[in-house]
Amino acid sequence: MKKYRSLLIATSAVILLPVLVGLLLWNQLPEQMPTHWNMVGEIDGWSSKPFAIFGLTGILLAAHLICAFCSLYADPKGASHTQKMLSLVLWIVPVISVLVGFITYATALGVDISVERIMPIAIGLMFVIIGNYMPKFKQNYTIGVKLPWTLNSEENWNRTHRFSGKLWVVGGLLMMVAGFLNWFIVFLAAIIALTVIPMGYSYWLFRKGI
């Protein structure tokens, strides 16, 4: 933990940035703020201003700290974590926090935000970035295709993540295009495929004795 203390503090500070912005905009924000959107970008959930500013950020910060604890302490294979992989893990929630804060405040202030386009593009970009790193992942219980046969066979793990990395980059780019063109069905199909295909591939390797 000492080695990554500065990174953990920096990422936690980024998560809290929406709170600072919310305080600066407090008098301009309405008492009820949008906090949830459906799959087609329509607002279907509202929360009080204090919860939208403090509550959501607090939940994300708690998730971030739990993720950091699991990665640094609770993972039996934590010694195999590389600095790049842990940095990737620890930056996921901060980016989500800033993006969610931007969408929430902008929408609350009457700015027309195409959530149905922004989120698929952002998620697709995340898949592209993670996909680039996947071939370098060592066996762990934190991030990756964590199945009994991948965790018990280093060769299965390595082959699965080399294959999955390429698949996630291509799939992530497809998601970004789908988001830009507002093709929700294509985006949803890509999410399912990027989840199921790597699992099926790793099981196929397992059945071959790898």
Tab-separated table of C-alpha atoms in Angstrom:
chain	number	residue	atom	x	y	z
A	1	MET	CA	0.000	0.000	0.000
A	2	LYS	CA	2.861	2.406	0.792
A	3	LYS	CA	4.168	2.026	-2.757
A	4	TYR	CA	0.829	3.113	-4.198
A	5	ARG	CA	-0.172	5.621	-1.506
A	6	SER	CA	0.410	8.672	-3.712
A	7	LEU	CA	-1.571	7.125	-6.566
A	8	LEU	CA	-4.424	6.195	-4.232
A	9	ILE	CA	-4.545	9.726	-2.801
A	10	ALA	CA	-4.454	11.281	-6.282
A	11	THR	CA	-7.198	9.038	-7.666
A	12	SER	CA	-9.372	9.574	-4.587
A	13	ALA	CA	-8.960	13.350	-4.985
A	14	VAL	CA	-10.110	13.117	-8.600
A	15	ILE	CA	-13.184	11.157	-7.488
A	16	LEU	CA	-14.038	14.010	-5.093
A	17	LEU	CA	-13.730	16.723	-7.767
A	18	PRO	CA	-17.494	16.622	-8.550
A	19	VAL	CA	-18.169	17.542	-4.913
A	20	LEU	CA	-16.085	20.709	-5.285
A	21	VAL	CA	-17.843	21.558	-8.553
A	22	GLY	CA	-21.219	20.877	-6.935
A	23	LEU	CA	-20.425	23.238	-4.064
A	24	LEU	CA	-19.385	25.966	-6.489
A	25	LEU	CA	-22.618	25.500	-8.448
A	26	TRP	CA	-24.807	24.928	-5.378
A	27	ASN	CA	-27.025	27.996	-5.766
A	28	GLN	CA	-27.548	27.348	-9.480
A	29	LEU	CA	-28.494	23.685	-9.138
A	30	PRO	CA	-32.136	22.605	-8.654
A	31	GLU	CA	-33.299	20.845	-5.480
A	32	GLN	CA	-34.065	17.679	-7.479
A	33	MET	CA	-31.349	16.481	-9.858
A	34	PRO	CA	-31.264	13.687	-12.462
A	35	THR	CA	-29.180	10.746	-11.289
A	36	HIS	CA	-30.227	7.881	-13.554
A	37	TRP	CA	-30.879	7.437	-17.261
A	38	ASN	CA	-32.408	4.504	-19.111
A	39	MET	CA	-30.843	2.736	-22.073
A	40	VAL	CA	-32.138	5.291	-24.589
A	41	GLY	CA	-30.869	8.296	-22.655
A	42	GLU	CA	-34.127	9.286	-20.941
A	43	ILE	CA	-34.015	10.435	-17.317
A	44	ASP	CA	-35.808	7.882	-15.147
A	45	GLY	CA	-34.376	8.666	-11.711
A	46	TRP	CA	-34.098	11.813	-9.588
A	47	SER	CA	-32.381	12.538	-6.276
A	48	SER	CA	-32.084	15.427	-3.856
A	49	LYS	CA	-29.300	17.928	-4.454
A	50	PRO	CA	-27.280	16.835	-1.390
A	51	PHE	CA	-27.412	13.176	-2.424
A	52	ALA	CA	-26.550	13.959	-6.048
A	53	ILE	CA	-23.499	15.947	-4.945
A	54	PHE	CA	-22.299	14.059	-1.873
A	55	GLY	CA	-24.044	10.686	-1.943
A	56	LEU	CA	-23.136	9.507	-5.433
A	57	THR	CA	-19.544	10.636	-5.036
A	58	GLY	CA	-19.345	8.953	-1.638
A	59	ILE	CA	-20.575	5.674	-3.117
A	60	LEU	CA	-17.979	5.857	-5.874
A	61	LEU	CA	-15.214	6.686	-3.394
A	62	ALA	CA	-16.200	3.703	-1.225
A	63	ALA	CA	-16.186	1.422	-4.286
A	64	HIS	CA	-12.756	2.787	-5.232
A	65	LEU	CA	-11.283	2.119	-1.798
A	66	ILE	CA	-12.761	-1.375	-1.677
A	67	CYS	CA	-11.304	-2.093	-5.113
A	68	ALA	CA	-7.913	-0.792	-3.990
A	69	PHE	CA	-8.014	-2.943	-0.840
A	70	CYS	CA	-8.973	-6.059	-2.806
A	71	SER	CA	-6.226	-5.420	-5.359
A	72	LEU	CA	-3.464	-4.643	-2.861
A	73	TYR	CA	-4.354	-6.886	0.080
A	74	ALA	CA	-7.079	-9.451	-0.590
A	75	ASP	CA	-5.883	-10.839	-3.944
A	76	PRO	CA	-4.016	-14.145	-3.336
A	77	LYS	CA	-2.030	-13.493	-6.498
A	78	GLY	CA	-1.495	-9.812	-5.717
A	79	ALA	CA	2.269	-10.165	-5.903
A	80	SER	CA	1.954	-10.641	-9.670
A	81	HIS	CA	0.288	-7.266	-10.202
A	82	THR	CA	2.276	-4.910	-12.395
A	83	GLN	CA	2.357	-1.184	-11.748
A	84	LYS	CA	0.589	-0.514	-15.060
A	85	MET	CA	-2.220	-2.929	-14.242
A	86	LEU	CA	-2.800	-1.473	-10.787
A	87	SER	CA	-2.700	2.057	-12.193
A	88	LEU	CA	-5.330	1.025	-14.725
A	89	VAL	CA	-7.535	-0.462	-11.998
A	90	LEU	CA	-7.207	2.576	-9.750
A	91	TRP	CA	-8.073	5.070	-12.500
A	92	ILE	CA	-11.325	3.430	-13.603
A	93	VAL	CA	-13.570	4.828	-10.850
A	94	PRO	CA	-12.075	8.369	-10.937
A	95	VAL	CA	-12.829	8.630	-14.647
A	96	ILE	CA	-16.368	7.370	-14.038
A	97	SER	CA	-16.840	9.886	-11.218
A	98	VAL	CA	-15.791	12.861	-13.371
A	99	LEU	CA	-17.921	11.694	-16.312
A	100	VAL	CA	-21.005	11.065	-14.172
A	101	GLY	CA	-20.544	14.399	-12.402
A	102	PHE	CA	-20.288	16.249	-15.706
A	103	ILE	CA	-23.423	14.591	-17.100
A	104	THR	CA	-25.398	15.119	-13.879
A	105	TYR	CA	-24.554	18.805	-13.435
A	106	ALA	CA	-24.859	19.690	-17.110
A	107	THR	CA	-28.277	18.044	-17.347
A	108	ALA	CA	-29.436	19.666	-14.104
A	109	LEU	CA	-28.455	23.069	-15.501
A	110	GLY	CA	-30.486	22.511	-18.650
A	111	VAL	CA	-27.688	21.590	-21.038
A	112	ASP	CA	-28.793	19.109	-23.680
A	113	ILE	CA	-26.555	16.062	-23.134
A	114	SER	CA	-26.793	12.985	-25.376
A	115	VAL	CA	-26.233	10.407	-22.658
A	116	GLU	CA	-27.198	7.636	-25.054
A	117	ARG	CA	-24.168	8.599	-27.167
A	118	ILE	CA	-21.668	9.702	-24.525
A	119	MET	CA	-21.860	6.570	-22.365
A	120	PRO	CA	-21.389	3.967	-25.149
A	121	ILE	CA	-18.469	5.977	-26.520
A	122	ALA	CA	-16.902	6.248	-23.051
A	123	ILE	CA	-17.473	2.551	-22.304
A	124	GLY	CA	-16.092	1.594	-25.715
A	125	LEU	CA	-12.970	3.665	-25.075
A	126	MET	CA	-12.549	1.913	-21.719
A	127	PHE	CA	-12.719	-1.478	-23.463
A	128	VAL	CA	-10.097	-0.344	-25.994
A	129	ILE	CA	-7.720	0.809	-23.243
A	130	ILE	CA	-8.184	-2.317	-21.115
A	131	GLY	CA	-7.906	-4.496	-24.223
A	132	ASN	CA	-4.490	-3.007	-24.971
A	133	TYR	CA	-3.316	-3.988	-21.499
A	134	MET	CA	-4.956	-7.436	-21.295
A	135	PRO	CA	-2.164	-9.454	-22.949
A	136	LYS	CA	0.177	-8.174	-20.230
A	137	PHE	CA	-2.069	-9.203	-17.313
A	138	LYS	CA	-0.587	-11.794	-14.984
A	139	GLN	CA	-2.840	-14.281	-13.200
A	140	ASN	CA	-4.849	-12.466	-10.527
A	141	TYR	CA	-8.269	-12.272	-8.890
A	142	THR	CA	-8.746	-8.535	-9.521
A	143	ILE	CA	-9.121	-7.933	-13.240
A	144	GLY	CA	-9.315	-10.120	-16.318
A	145	VAL	CA	-11.083	-13.344	-17.332
A	146	LYS	CA	-11.145	-14.898	-13.868
A	147	LEU	CA	-12.373	-18.477	-14.269
A	148	PRO	CA	-11.253	-21.689	-12.514
A	149	TRP	CA	-9.385	-22.944	-15.581
A	150	THR	CA	-7.664	-19.612	-16.320
A	151	LEU	CA	-6.587	-19.236	-12.695
A	152	ASN	CA	-5.293	-22.829	-12.536
A	153	SER	CA	-3.385	-22.760	-15.825
A	154	GLU	CA	-0.946	-19.992	-16.663
A	155	GLU	CA	-0.953	-20.986	-20.347
A	156	ASN	CA	-4.755	-20.867	-20.477
A	157	TRP	CA	-4.685	-17.449	-18.799
A	158	ASN	CA	-2.067	-16.066	-21.192
A	159	ARG	CA	-3.739	-17.370	-24.345
A	160	THR	CA	-7.161	-16.216	-23.207
A	161	HIS	CA	-5.936	-12.708	-22.480
A	162	ARG	CA	-3.970	-12.379	-25.709
A	163	PHE	CA	-7.118	-13.351	-27.614
A	164	SER	CA	-9.415	-11.247	-25.420
A	165	GLY	CA	-7.186	-8.185	-25.694
A	166	LYS	CA	-7.529	-8.092	-29.473
A	167	LEU	CA	-11.250	-8.820	-29.219
A	168	TRP	CA	-11.829	-6.033	-26.682
A	169	VAL	CA	-9.975	-3.463	-28.793
A	170	VAL	CA	-12.062	-4.300	-31.873
A	171	GLY	CA	-15.261	-4.558	-29.819
A	172	GLY	CA	-14.532	-1.295	-28.031
A	173	LEU	CA	-14.089	0.522	-31.330
A	174	LEU	CA	-17.370	-0.992	-32.529
A	175	MET	CA	-19.086	0.280	-29.356
A	176	MET	CA	-17.762	3.781	-29.964
A	177	VAL	CA	-19.094	3.746	-33.523
A	178	ALA	CA	-22.409	2.338	-32.280
A	179	GLY	CA	-22.630	5.105	-29.683
A	180	PHE	CA	-21.865	7.812	-32.215
A	181	LEU	CA	-24.522	6.460	-34.592
A	182	ASN	CA	-26.950	5.708	-31.754
A	183	TRP	CA	-27.072	1.981	-32.549
A	184	PHE	CA	-28.070	0.723	-29.120
A	185	ILE	CA	-28.701	-2.871	-30.224
A	186	VAL	CA	-25.201	-3.090	-31.715
A	187	PHE	CA	-23.716	-1.658	-28.510
A	188	LEU	CA	-25.622	-4.153	-26.352
A	189	ALA	CA	-24.655	-7.057	-28.619
A	190	ALA	CA	-20.995	-6.015	-28.385
A	191	ILE	CA	-21.141	-5.936	-24.569
A	192	ILE	CA	-22.588	-9.462	-24.479
A	193	ALA	CA	-20.099	-10.767	-27.051
A	194	LEU	CA	-17.077	-9.304	-25.234
A	195	THR	CA	-18.231	-11.024	-22.061
A	196	VAL	CA	-19.258	-14.405	-23.421
A	197	ILE	CA	-16.707	-15.071	-26.179
A	198	PRO	CA	-13.570	-14.858	-23.955
A	199	MET	CA	-15.214	-17.208	-21.452
A	200	GLY	CA	-16.095	-19.653	-24.217
A	201	TYR	CA	-12.584	-19.441	-25.675
A	202	SER	CA	-10.931	-20.118	-22.320
A	203	TYR	CA	-13.255	-23.103	-21.732
A	204	TRP	CA	-12.423	-24.436	-25.218
A	205	LEU	CA	-8.744	-24.275	-24.286
A	206	PHE	CA	-9.503	-26.056	-21.022
A	207	ARG	CA	-11.297	-28.861	-22.864
A	208	LYS	CA	-8.179	-29.234	-25.043
A	209	GLY	CA	-6.144	-29.763	-21.901
A	210	ILE	CA	-4.597	-26.281	-21.817
